[in-house]
């Protein structure tokens, strides 16, 4: 094996790749996994880990570094990348510290945010400042694109593949591993009773696949476990996992309204701190009928209820890499049935790599050919029309390609992980405190249910799960810091909150928290009363948008009560209650004088929460026009003022 020496004394394997990811929801991790498979097929010894799993000098041990990173909140790095980022910012690092590192980055962002793909761009700049070489053009994916981030990722990865072949040519007689050749599995399932493993595995076919279909090479290892990403102690603000009990699950829209919206309340034993903008992650379960269908389709009935273990061999190339010797986090008593129920996403829209994998598990030539067509970059549009456009699920794909029989030992890697869904917490102030010192969490959740272009009903896996929960149900959740960065010292600042629909959830949390801060301030001010609370609390303005005043004006009665306690002003745009549609961006212009005074004259703060896409862009445009009209500004100056607000932390956006 040839090696190359670095200036800092590190020795890098000649043909090795370190694939790093920073991910909040798992998309960047999926991208990293695909990059890792690509480098494996080019015969790079490959490790795939999150950014917090490495030290900066670990990068020197690899020939190439590939990074996939999403942008969180107001341009920040994801939680499982922030420790690595803080180490890169150490002042003692020289301009040649990473001079032998060759890297490229693919960023994932949402163009409705002001700081689109900001995390990828600032990470790229810092690596270059430390002497690293950006050896391939950085790629960027946009969640707002009709085809999602894959519209740019797939051609970018194809170009990177060709570039690596030129930069790192294969030895004479060696060819890339073809896409229809199975790579060694990083993770396998085995029966829990060791004395029966050999016989049972032979019976269920793993040995045949290993012998007949797989490349004979060392396993390229992935660390840590897919279902534990972002939960390590390395995180700057790691999520707190806890057990909660459902107190109530109420539908708050009329039964004849087109959308079912729930107000849920949970309680947890003990005291847990959270602030406005923080999120609760719910870990859903698959519906029993979906689990039964996949077991029947794959022919796993005989094995479904037997105890199994999830195993992975992890041998990192670098001695500095953190190692997880086995996949964990599933808990005791794991069966294939419980794995499919709690940890596997059967309703995910399949990625291109899924079709590539399952094509190996059919003997029907017609279906195999059709599956492989979906893996061809030349047929991206056809893949989009088959999967994303009709929102076709993995389960439905396997029902259609019924000759595919995935070995049960491959279930942990054949299917994507069932990841938790984040919801902004709607409670704050006194609403956070339950009986006997417990903590309460309230959520406002729109149940996702709709018909696709092929007239099939689709349901969100998490909201479907939540809709069916009964009071006193216990479930595991995680509490995670959000990106709004709201603290008590902000209470004197005026705030403009723009939150249509369920985007009002974090706004409600903030309003109740500001009331609580007012009450705390009054305790320290002799003679203070509710009527003169304005002396310690800035103006609180909520611009809310909904369809109908009677159907989905959430918490309308509550706002009236709160107006008696704090200087709260609520303005509502009901888009369907009159002939001409009105939205929150129209409210911004209608209340232009108040908005301008609050933001320009009083240095107030704007919070925009709700659906991503057109809404936040339209709100920004309305703010610019208000600055132009009320402040007599030229457009360039108005845009610059809004940009300055962002830099000062006075314009914050949290959309989904």
PDB file of C-alpha atoms in Angstrom, residues 225-482:
ATOM      1  CA  UNK A 225     -25.124   4.300  14.400  1.00  0.00           C
ATOM      2  CA  UNK A 226     -27.658   5.801  11.979  1.00  0.00           C
ATOM      3  CA  UNK A 227     -30.296   6.049  14.698  1.00  0.00           C
ATOM      4  CA  UNK A 228     -28.063   7.879  17.157  1.00  0.00           C
ATOM      5  CA  UNK A 229     -26.828  10.763  15.026  1.00  0.00           C
ATOM      6  CA  UNK A 230     -26.542  14.040  16.854  1.00  0.00           C
ATOM      7  CA  UNK A 231     -27.045  12.542  20.291  1.00  0.00           C
ATOM      8  CA  UNK A 232     -23.450  12.270  21.440  1.00  0.00           C
ATOM      9  CA  UNK A 233     -21.857  14.121  24.310  1.00  0.00           C
ATOM     10  CA  UNK A 234     -19.785  15.962  21.730  1.00  0.00           C
ATOM     11  CA  UNK A 235     -22.661  18.290  20.841  1.00  0.00           C
ATOM     12  CA  UNK A 236     -22.497  21.874  22.006  1.00  0.00           C
ATOM     13  CA  UNK A 237     -26.165  21.740  22.999  1.00  0.00           C
ATOM     14  CA  UNK A 238     -27.094  18.051  22.895  1.00  0.00           C
ATOM     15  CA  UNK A 239     -30.761  17.089  22.933  1.00  0.00           C
ATOM     16  CA  UNK A 240     -32.129  15.903  26.274  1.00  0.00           C
ATOM     17  CA  UNK A 241     -33.993  12.607  25.986  1.00  0.00           C
ATOM     18  CA  UNK A 242     -36.924  12.165  28.327  1.00  0.00           C
ATOM     19  CA  UNK A 243     -40.138  10.278  28.837  1.00  0.00           C
ATOM     20  CA  UNK A 244     -43.416  12.201  28.695  1.00  0.00           C
ATOM     21  CA  UNK A 245     -47.052  11.345  29.259  1.00  0.00           C
ATOM     22  CA  UNK A 246     -49.834  12.686  27.050  1.00  0.00           C
ATOM     23  CA  UNK A 247     -52.308  14.755  29.066  1.00  0.00           C
ATOM     24  CA  UNK A 248     -54.687  15.761  26.294  1.00  0.00           C
ATOM     25  CA  UNK A 249     -54.990  15.505  22.529  1.00  0.00           C
ATOM     26  CA  UNK A 250     -57.690  17.909  21.343  1.00  0.00           C
ATOM     27  CA  UNK A 251     -58.751  18.810  17.850  1.00  0.00           C
ATOM     28  CA  UNK A 252     -59.143  22.591  17.791  1.00  0.00           C
ATOM     29  CA  UNK A 253     -60.507  22.998  14.267  1.00  0.00           C
ATOM     30  CA  UNK A 254     -64.177  22.230  13.486  1.00  0.00           C
ATOM     31  CA  UNK A 255     -64.944  18.672  12.386  1.00  0.00           C
ATOM     32  CA  UNK A 256     -66.074  19.962   8.980  1.00  0.00           C
ATOM     33  CA  UNK A 257     -62.892  21.990   8.450  1.00  0.00           C
ATOM     34  CA  UNK A 258     -60.548  20.661   5.775  1.00  0.00           C
ATOM     35  CA  UNK A 259     -57.616  20.322   8.187  1.00  0.00           C
ATOM     36  CA  UNK A 260     -57.353  18.521  11.504  1.00  0.00           C
ATOM     37  CA  UNK A 261     -55.183  20.586  13.873  1.00  0.00           C
ATOM     38  CA  UNK A 262     -54.349  19.263  17.341  1.00  0.00           C
ATOM     39  CA  UNK A 263     -53.422  20.957  20.596  1.00  0.00           C
ATOM     40  CA  UNK A 264     -51.413  18.400  22.568  1.00  0.00           C
ATOM     41  CA  UNK A 265     -50.135  18.668  26.112  1.00  0.00           C
ATOM     42  CA  UNK A 266     -47.458  16.424  27.618  1.00  0.00           C
ATOM     43  CA  UNK A 267     -46.008  16.241  31.114  1.00  0.00           C
ATOM     44  CA  UNK A 268     -42.635  15.007  32.322  1.00  0.00           C
ATOM     45  CA  UNK A 269     -41.585  14.179  35.851  1.00  0.00           C
ATOM     46  CA  UNK A 270     -38.972  16.629  37.070  1.00  0.00           C
ATOM     47  CA  UNK A 271     -37.880  20.093  36.017  1.00  0.00           C
ATOM     48  CA  UNK A 272     -36.644  20.754  32.477  1.00  0.00           C
ATOM     49  CA  UNK A 273     -35.711  24.201  31.222  1.00  0.00           C
ATOM     50  CA  UNK A 274     -36.730  25.362  27.779  1.00  0.00           C
ATOM     51  CA  UNK A 275     -37.114  28.725  26.086  1.00  0.00           C
ATOM     52  CA  UNK A 276     -39.317  30.110  23.283  1.00  0.00           C
ATOM     53  CA  UNK A 277     -38.234  28.623  19.982  1.00  0.00           C
ATOM     54  CA  UNK A 278     -37.032  25.347  21.499  1.00  0.00           C
ATOM     55  CA  UNK A 279     -38.319  22.150  19.930  1.00  0.00           C
ATOM     56  CA  UNK A 280     -39.669  18.816  21.057  1.00  0.00           C
ATOM     57  CA  UNK A 281     -38.748  15.863  18.865  1.00  0.00           C
ATOM     58  CA  UNK A 282     -41.357  13.128  18.631  1.00  0.00           C
ATOM     59  CA  UNK A 283     -40.219   9.631  17.641  1.00  0.00           C
ATOM     60  CA  UNK A 284     -43.161   8.046  15.805  1.00  0.00           C
ATOM     61  CA  UNK A 285     -44.045   4.427  15.180  1.00  0.00           C
ATOM     62  CA  UNK A 286     -45.168   2.777  11.976  1.00  0.00           C
ATOM     63  CA  UNK A 287     -48.766   1.660  11.786  1.00  0.00           C
ATOM     64  CA  UNK A 288     -49.153  -2.075  12.626  1.00  0.00           C
ATOM     65  CA  UNK A 289     -50.821  -2.749   9.270  1.00  0.00           C
ATOM     66  CA  UNK A 290     -47.795  -1.305   7.412  1.00  0.00           C
ATOM     67  CA  UNK A 291     -45.409  -3.477   9.426  1.00  0.00           C
ATOM     68  CA  UNK A 292     -47.509  -6.582   8.745  1.00  0.00           C
ATOM     69  CA  UNK A 293     -47.547  -5.799   5.028  1.00  0.00           C
ATOM     70  CA  UNK A 294     -43.769  -5.489   4.727  1.00  0.00           C
ATOM     71  CA  UNK A 295     -43.260  -8.725   6.694  1.00  0.00           C
ATOM     72  CA  UNK A 296     -45.682 -10.550   4.387  1.00  0.00           C
ATOM     73  CA  UNK A 297     -44.169  -9.059   1.225  1.00  0.00           C
ATOM     74  CA  UNK A 298     -40.634 -10.038   2.184  1.00  0.00           C
ATOM     75  CA  UNK A 299     -41.570 -13.452   3.570  1.00  0.00           C
ATOM     76  CA  UNK A 300     -40.230 -12.668   7.051  1.00  0.00           C
ATOM     77  CA  UNK A 301     -43.102 -14.181   9.043  1.00  0.00           C
ATOM     78  CA  UNK A 302     -41.029 -17.027  10.520  1.00  0.00           C
ATOM     79  CA  UNK A 303     -38.355 -14.657  11.849  1.00  0.00           C
ATOM     80  CA  UNK A 304     -40.434 -11.595  12.751  1.00  0.00           C
ATOM     81  CA  UNK A 305     -40.834 -12.246  16.485  1.00  0.00           C
ATOM     82  CA  UNK A 306     -37.473 -13.873  17.248  1.00  0.00           C
ATOM     83  CA  UNK A 307     -34.868 -11.920  19.222  1.00  0.00           C
ATOM     84  CA  UNK A 308     -32.209 -10.306  17.060  1.00  0.00           C
ATOM     85  CA  UNK A 309     -29.130  -8.106  17.443  1.00  0.00           C
ATOM     86  CA  UNK A 310     -27.728  -5.369  15.229  1.00  0.00           C
ATOM     87  CA  UNK A 311     -24.010  -5.752  14.622  1.00  0.00           C
ATOM     88  CA  UNK A 312     -21.401  -3.608  12.932  1.00  0.00           C
ATOM     89  CA  UNK A 313     -17.654  -3.901  12.621  1.00  0.00           C
ATOM     90  CA  UNK A 314     -15.971  -0.524  12.918  1.00  0.00           C
ATOM     91  CA  UNK A 315     -12.299  -0.205  12.075  1.00  0.00           C
ATOM     92  CA  UNK A 316     -11.383   3.440  11.426  1.00  0.00           C
ATOM     93  CA  UNK A 317      -8.507   4.357   9.189  1.00  0.00           C
ATOM     94  CA  UNK A 318      -7.356   7.090  11.577  1.00  0.00           C
ATOM     95  CA  UNK A 319      -6.438   6.294  15.162  1.00  0.00           C
ATOM     96  CA  UNK A 320      -7.997   9.642  16.152  1.00  0.00           C
ATOM     97  CA  UNK A 321     -11.441   8.669  14.897  1.00  0.00           C
ATOM     98  CA  UNK A 322     -14.021   7.909  17.554  1.00  0.00           C
ATOM     99  CA  UNK A 323     -15.144   4.310  17.278  1.00  0.00           C
ATOM    100  CA  UNK A 324     -18.468   2.711  18.064  1.00  0.00           C
ATOM    101  CA  UNK A 325     -17.873  -1.076  18.003  1.00  0.00           C
ATOM    102  CA  UNK A 326     -21.546  -1.979  17.554  1.00  0.00           C
ATOM    103  CA  UNK A 327     -24.802  -0.355  16.629  1.00  0.00           C
ATOM    104  CA  UNK A 328     -26.839   0.485  19.719  1.00  0.00           C
ATOM    105  CA  UNK A 329     -29.831   2.485  20.826  1.00  0.00           C
ATOM    106  CA  UNK A 330     -32.514  -0.068  20.017  1.00  0.00           C
ATOM    107  CA  UNK A 331     -32.997  -1.305  23.562  1.00  0.00           C
ATOM    108  CA  UNK A 332     -33.365  -4.863  24.883  1.00  0.00           C
ATOM    109  CA  UNK A 333     -35.687  -7.454  23.431  1.00  0.00           C
ATOM    110  CA  UNK A 334     -35.269  -6.330  19.826  1.00  0.00           C
ATOM    111  CA  UNK A 335     -37.164  -8.297  17.197  1.00  0.00           C
ATOM    112  CA  UNK A 336     -37.505  -7.740  13.482  1.00  0.00           C
ATOM    113  CA  UNK A 337     -41.095  -6.684  14.131  1.00  0.00           C
ATOM    114  CA  UNK A 338     -40.108  -4.069  16.738  1.00  0.00           C
ATOM    115  CA  UNK A 339     -37.266  -2.849  14.529  1.00  0.00           C
ATOM    116  CA  UNK A 340     -39.717  -2.277  11.685  1.00  0.00           C
ATOM    117  CA  UNK A 341     -42.220  -0.619  14.015  1.00  0.00           C
ATOM    118  CA  UNK A 342     -39.918   1.762  15.881  1.00  0.00           C
ATOM    119  CA  UNK A 343     -36.796   2.337  13.794  1.00  0.00           C
ATOM    120  CA  UNK A 344     -37.424   1.827  10.054  1.00  0.00           C
ATOM    121  CA  UNK A 345     -39.170   4.398   7.843  1.00  0.00           C
ATOM    122  CA  UNK A 346     -41.469   2.342   5.635  1.00  0.00           C
ATOM    123  CA  UNK A 347     -43.272   5.406   4.281  1.00  0.00           C
ATOM    124  CA  UNK A 348     -40.250   7.416   3.200  1.00  0.00           C
ATOM    125  CA  UNK A 349     -39.955   8.437  -0.435  1.00  0.00           C
ATOM    126  CA  UNK A 350     -37.205   6.127  -1.736  1.00  0.00           C
ATOM    127  CA  UNK A 351     -33.908   7.584  -2.841  1.00  0.00           C
ATOM    128  CA  UNK A 352     -32.002   6.503  -5.919  1.00  0.00           C
ATOM    129  CA  UNK A 353     -29.686   4.331  -3.801  1.00  0.00           C
ATOM    130  CA  UNK A 354     -32.674   2.293  -2.568  1.00  0.00           C
ATOM    131  CA  UNK A 355     -33.491   1.167  -6.108  1.00  0.00           C
ATOM    132  CA  UNK A 356     -29.849   0.291  -6.690  1.00  0.00           C
ATOM    133  CA  UNK A 357     -29.790  -1.910  -3.596  1.00  0.00           C
ATOM    134  CA  UNK A 358     -33.078  -3.773  -4.033  1.00  0.00           C
ATOM    135  CA  UNK A 359     -32.300  -4.542  -7.673  1.00  0.00           C
ATOM    136  CA  UNK A 360     -29.884  -7.116  -6.273  1.00  0.00           C
ATOM    137  CA  UNK A 361     -32.693  -8.936  -4.517  1.00  0.00           C
ATOM    138  CA  UNK A 362     -34.870  -9.944  -7.448  1.00  0.00           C
ATOM    139  CA  UNK A 363     -34.415 -12.661 -10.039  1.00  0.00           C
ATOM    140  CA  UNK A 364     -37.031 -11.150 -12.351  1.00  0.00           C
ATOM    141  CA  UNK A 365     -35.074  -9.600 -15.204  1.00  0.00           C
ATOM    142  CA  UNK A 366     -37.820  -7.155 -16.209  1.00  0.00           C
ATOM    143  CA  UNK A 367     -38.210  -5.749 -12.690  1.00  0.00           C
ATOM    144  CA  UNK A 368     -34.434  -5.652 -12.197  1.00  0.00           C
ATOM    145  CA  UNK A 369     -33.992  -3.669 -15.407  1.00  0.00           C
ATOM    146  CA  UNK A 370     -36.750  -1.257 -14.409  1.00  0.00           C
ATOM    147  CA  UNK A 371     -35.231  -0.724 -10.943  1.00  0.00           C
ATOM    148  CA  UNK A 372     -31.801  -0.037 -12.410  1.00  0.00           C
ATOM    149  CA  UNK A 373     -33.260   2.530 -14.805  1.00  0.00           C
ATOM    150  CA  UNK A 374     -34.231   4.611 -11.773  1.00  0.00           C
ATOM    151  CA  UNK A 375     -30.576   4.678 -10.681  1.00  0.00           C
ATOM    152  CA  UNK A 376     -29.394   6.190 -13.965  1.00  0.00           C
ATOM    153  CA  UNK A 377     -28.774   9.969 -13.642  1.00  0.00           C
ATOM    154  CA  UNK A 378     -30.080  10.329 -17.192  1.00  0.00           C
ATOM    155  CA  UNK A 379     -33.535   9.324 -15.888  1.00  0.00           C
ATOM    156  CA  UNK A 380     -33.764  11.822 -13.020  1.00  0.00           C
ATOM    157  CA  UNK A 381     -37.048  13.215 -14.311  1.00  0.00           C
ATOM    158  CA  UNK A 382     -38.556   9.747 -14.530  1.00  0.00           C
ATOM    159  CA  UNK A 383     -37.454   8.964 -10.968  1.00  0.00           C
ATOM    160  CA  UNK A 384     -39.012  12.224  -9.780  1.00  0.00           C
ATOM    161  CA  UNK A 385     -42.299  11.464 -11.559  1.00  0.00           C
ATOM    162  CA  UNK A 386     -42.395   7.971 -10.039  1.00  0.00           C
ATOM    163  CA  UNK A 387     -41.402   8.836  -6.457  1.00  0.00           C
ATOM    164  CA  UNK A 388     -41.427  12.479  -5.354  1.00  0.00           C
ATOM    165  CA  UNK A 389     -44.281  13.843  -7.425  1.00  0.00           C
ATOM    166  CA  UNK A 390     -46.877  11.262  -6.267  1.00  0.00           C
ATOM    167  CA  UNK A 391     -45.143  10.907  -2.869  1.00  0.00           C
ATOM    168  CA  UNK A 392     -44.835   7.137  -3.470  1.00  0.00           C
ATOM    169  CA  UNK A 393     -43.521   5.328  -0.395  1.00  0.00           C
ATOM    170  CA  UNK A 394     -40.990   2.549  -0.001  1.00  0.00           C
ATOM    171  CA  UNK A 395     -43.778   0.190   1.014  1.00  0.00           C
ATOM    172  CA  UNK A 396     -45.705   0.977  -2.174  1.00  0.00           C
ATOM    173  CA  UNK A 397     -42.587   0.459  -4.309  1.00  0.00           C
ATOM    174  CA  UNK A 398     -42.086  -2.988  -2.804  1.00  0.00           C
ATOM    175  CA  UNK A 399     -45.751  -3.808  -3.374  1.00  0.00           C
ATOM    176  CA  UNK A 400     -45.312  -2.954  -7.052  1.00  0.00           C
ATOM    177  CA  UNK A 401     -41.949  -4.696  -7.444  1.00  0.00           C
ATOM    178  CA  UNK A 402     -43.257  -7.794  -5.743  1.00  0.00           C
ATOM    179  CA  UNK A 403     -40.429 -10.118  -6.818  1.00  0.00           C
ATOM    180  CA  UNK A 404     -37.956  -8.207  -4.619  1.00  0.00           C
ATOM    181  CA  UNK A 405     -37.164 -10.242  -1.508  1.00  0.00           C
ATOM    182  CA  UNK A 406     -34.757  -8.442   0.795  1.00  0.00           C
ATOM    183  CA  UNK A 407     -32.934 -10.774   3.238  1.00  0.00           C
ATOM    184  CA  UNK A 408     -34.054  -9.931   6.769  1.00  0.00           C
ATOM    185  CA  UNK A 409     -30.400  -9.531   7.778  1.00  0.00           C
ATOM    186  CA  UNK A 410     -30.256  -6.434   5.545  1.00  0.00           C
ATOM    187  CA  UNK A 411     -33.289  -4.664   7.009  1.00  0.00           C
ATOM    188  CA  UNK A 412     -31.261  -2.199   9.116  1.00  0.00           C
ATOM    189  CA  UNK A 413     -29.423  -0.827   6.067  1.00  0.00           C
ATOM    190  CA  UNK A 414     -31.867  -1.484   3.215  1.00  0.00           C
ATOM    191  CA  UNK A 415     -34.393   0.950   4.669  1.00  0.00           C
ATOM    192  CA  UNK A 416     -33.908   4.508   5.904  1.00  0.00           C
ATOM    193  CA  UNK A 417     -33.988   5.197   9.617  1.00  0.00           C
ATOM    194  CA  UNK A 418     -37.266   6.388  11.106  1.00  0.00           C
ATOM    195  CA  UNK A 419     -36.116   9.746  12.423  1.00  0.00           C
ATOM    196  CA  UNK A 420     -37.843  11.946  14.924  1.00  0.00           C
ATOM    197  CA  UNK A 421     -39.893  14.933  13.799  1.00  0.00           C
ATOM    198  CA  UNK A 422     -39.319  18.313  15.418  1.00  0.00           C
ATOM    199  CA  UNK A 423     -42.158  20.544  16.611  1.00  0.00           C
ATOM    200  CA  UNK A 424     -41.824  24.046  18.029  1.00  0.00           C
ATOM    201  CA  UNK A 425     -43.048  24.137  21.614  1.00  0.00           C
ATOM    202  CA  UNK A 426     -46.185  26.260  22.069  1.00  0.00           C
ATOM    203  CA  UNK A 427     -46.025  26.693  25.852  1.00  0.00           C
ATOM    204  CA  UNK A 428     -44.114  29.241  27.879  1.00  0.00           C
ATOM    205  CA  UNK A 429     -44.171  31.071  31.190  1.00  0.00           C
ATOM    206  CA  UNK A 430     -46.643  29.587  33.675  1.00  0.00           C
ATOM    207  CA  UNK A 431     -47.812  27.063  31.076  1.00  0.00           C
ATOM    208  CA  UNK A 432     -44.491  25.231  31.482  1.00  0.00           C
ATOM    209  CA  UNK A 433     -45.128  24.202  35.073  1.00  0.00           C
ATOM    210  CA  UNK A 434     -47.285  21.236  36.004  1.00  0.00           C
ATOM    211  CA  UNK A 435     -48.324  19.657  39.250  1.00  0.00           C
ATOM    212  CA  UNK A 436     -45.836  18.343  41.816  1.00  0.00           C
ATOM    213  CA  UNK A 437     -42.869  19.992  40.155  1.00  0.00           C
ATOM    214  CA  UNK A 438     -43.469  18.418  36.729  1.00  0.00           C
ATOM    215  CA  UNK A 439     -42.775  20.108  33.401  1.00  0.00           C
ATOM    216  CA  UNK A 440     -45.410  20.636  30.713  1.00  0.00           C
ATOM    217  CA  UNK A 441     -44.913  20.808  26.967  1.00  0.00           C
ATOM    218  CA  UNK A 442     -47.649  21.939  24.588  1.00  0.00           C
ATOM    219  CA  UNK A 443     -47.621  21.445  20.827  1.00  0.00           C
ATOM    220  CA  UNK A 444     -49.773  22.770  17.990  1.00  0.00           C
ATOM    221  CA  UNK A 445     -49.742  20.165  15.227  1.00  0.00           C
ATOM    222  CA  UNK A 446     -51.431  20.129  11.823  1.00  0.00           C
ATOM    223  CA  UNK A 447     -52.242  16.528  10.904  1.00  0.00           C
ATOM    224  CA  UNK A 448     -50.803  15.866   7.443  1.00  0.00           C
ATOM    225  CA  UNK A 449     -53.334  14.146   5.190  1.00  0.00           C
ATOM    226  CA  UNK A 450     -53.849  14.883   1.506  1.00  0.00           C
ATOM    227  CA  UNK A 451     -54.417  13.381  -1.924  1.00  0.00           C
ATOM    228  CA  UNK A 452     -51.595  13.153  -4.454  1.00  0.00           C
ATOM    229  CA  UNK A 453     -51.689  13.703  -8.197  1.00  0.00           C
ATOM    230  CA  UNK A 454     -52.566  10.014  -8.559  1.00  0.00           C
ATOM    231  CA  UNK A 455     -55.531  10.493  -6.178  1.00  0.00           C
ATOM    232  CA  UNK A 456     -54.016   8.433  -3.362  1.00  0.00           C
ATOM    233  CA  UNK A 457     -54.380   9.557   0.229  1.00  0.00           C
ATOM    234  CA  UNK A 458     -51.071  10.304   1.973  1.00  0.00           C
ATOM    235  CA  UNK A 459     -50.550  10.789   5.682  1.00  0.00           C
ATOM    236  CA  UNK A 460     -47.552  12.141   7.559  1.00  0.00           C
ATOM    237  CA  UNK A 461     -46.101   9.284   9.563  1.00  0.00           C
ATOM    238  CA  UNK A 462     -45.548  11.352  12.702  1.00  0.00           C
ATOM    239  CA  UNK A 463     -48.783  13.345  12.679  1.00  0.00           C
ATOM    240  CA  UNK A 464     -50.706  10.136  11.923  1.00  0.00           C
ATOM    241  CA  UNK A 465     -49.062   8.622  14.987  1.00  0.00           C
ATOM    242  CA  UNK A 466     -49.839  11.674  17.126  1.00  0.00           C
ATOM    243  CA  UNK A 467     -53.464  11.840  15.990  1.00  0.00           C
ATOM    244  CA  UNK A 468     -54.062   8.337  17.326  1.00  0.00           C
ATOM    245  CA  UNK A 469     -52.459   8.831  20.746  1.00  0.00           C
ATOM    246  CA  UNK A 470     -54.737   8.531  23.756  1.00  0.00           C
ATOM    247  CA  UNK A 471     -54.354  10.382  27.077  1.00  0.00           C
ATOM    248  CA  UNK A 472     -51.980   8.747  29.569  1.00  0.00           C
ATOM    249  CA  UNK A 473     -49.881   7.292  26.724  1.00  0.00           C
ATOM    250  CA  UNK A 474     -46.162   7.417  27.523  1.00  0.00           C
ATOM    251  CA  UNK A 475     -43.621   8.072  24.799  1.00  0.00           C
ATOM    252  CA  UNK A 476     -39.995   9.011  24.390  1.00  0.00           C
ATOM    253  CA  UNK A 477     -39.108  12.471  23.107  1.00  0.00           C
ATOM    254  CA  UNK A 478     -36.094  14.732  23.054  1.00  0.00           C
ATOM    255  CA  UNK A 479     -35.899  18.380  24.026  1.00  0.00           C
ATOM    256  CA  UNK A 480     -33.579  20.482  21.918  1.00  0.00           C
ATOM    257  CA  UNK A 481     -32.559  24.103  21.889  1.00  0.00           C
ATOM    258  CA  UNK A 482     -33.963  26.048  18.962  1.00  0.00           C
TER     259      UNK A 482
END
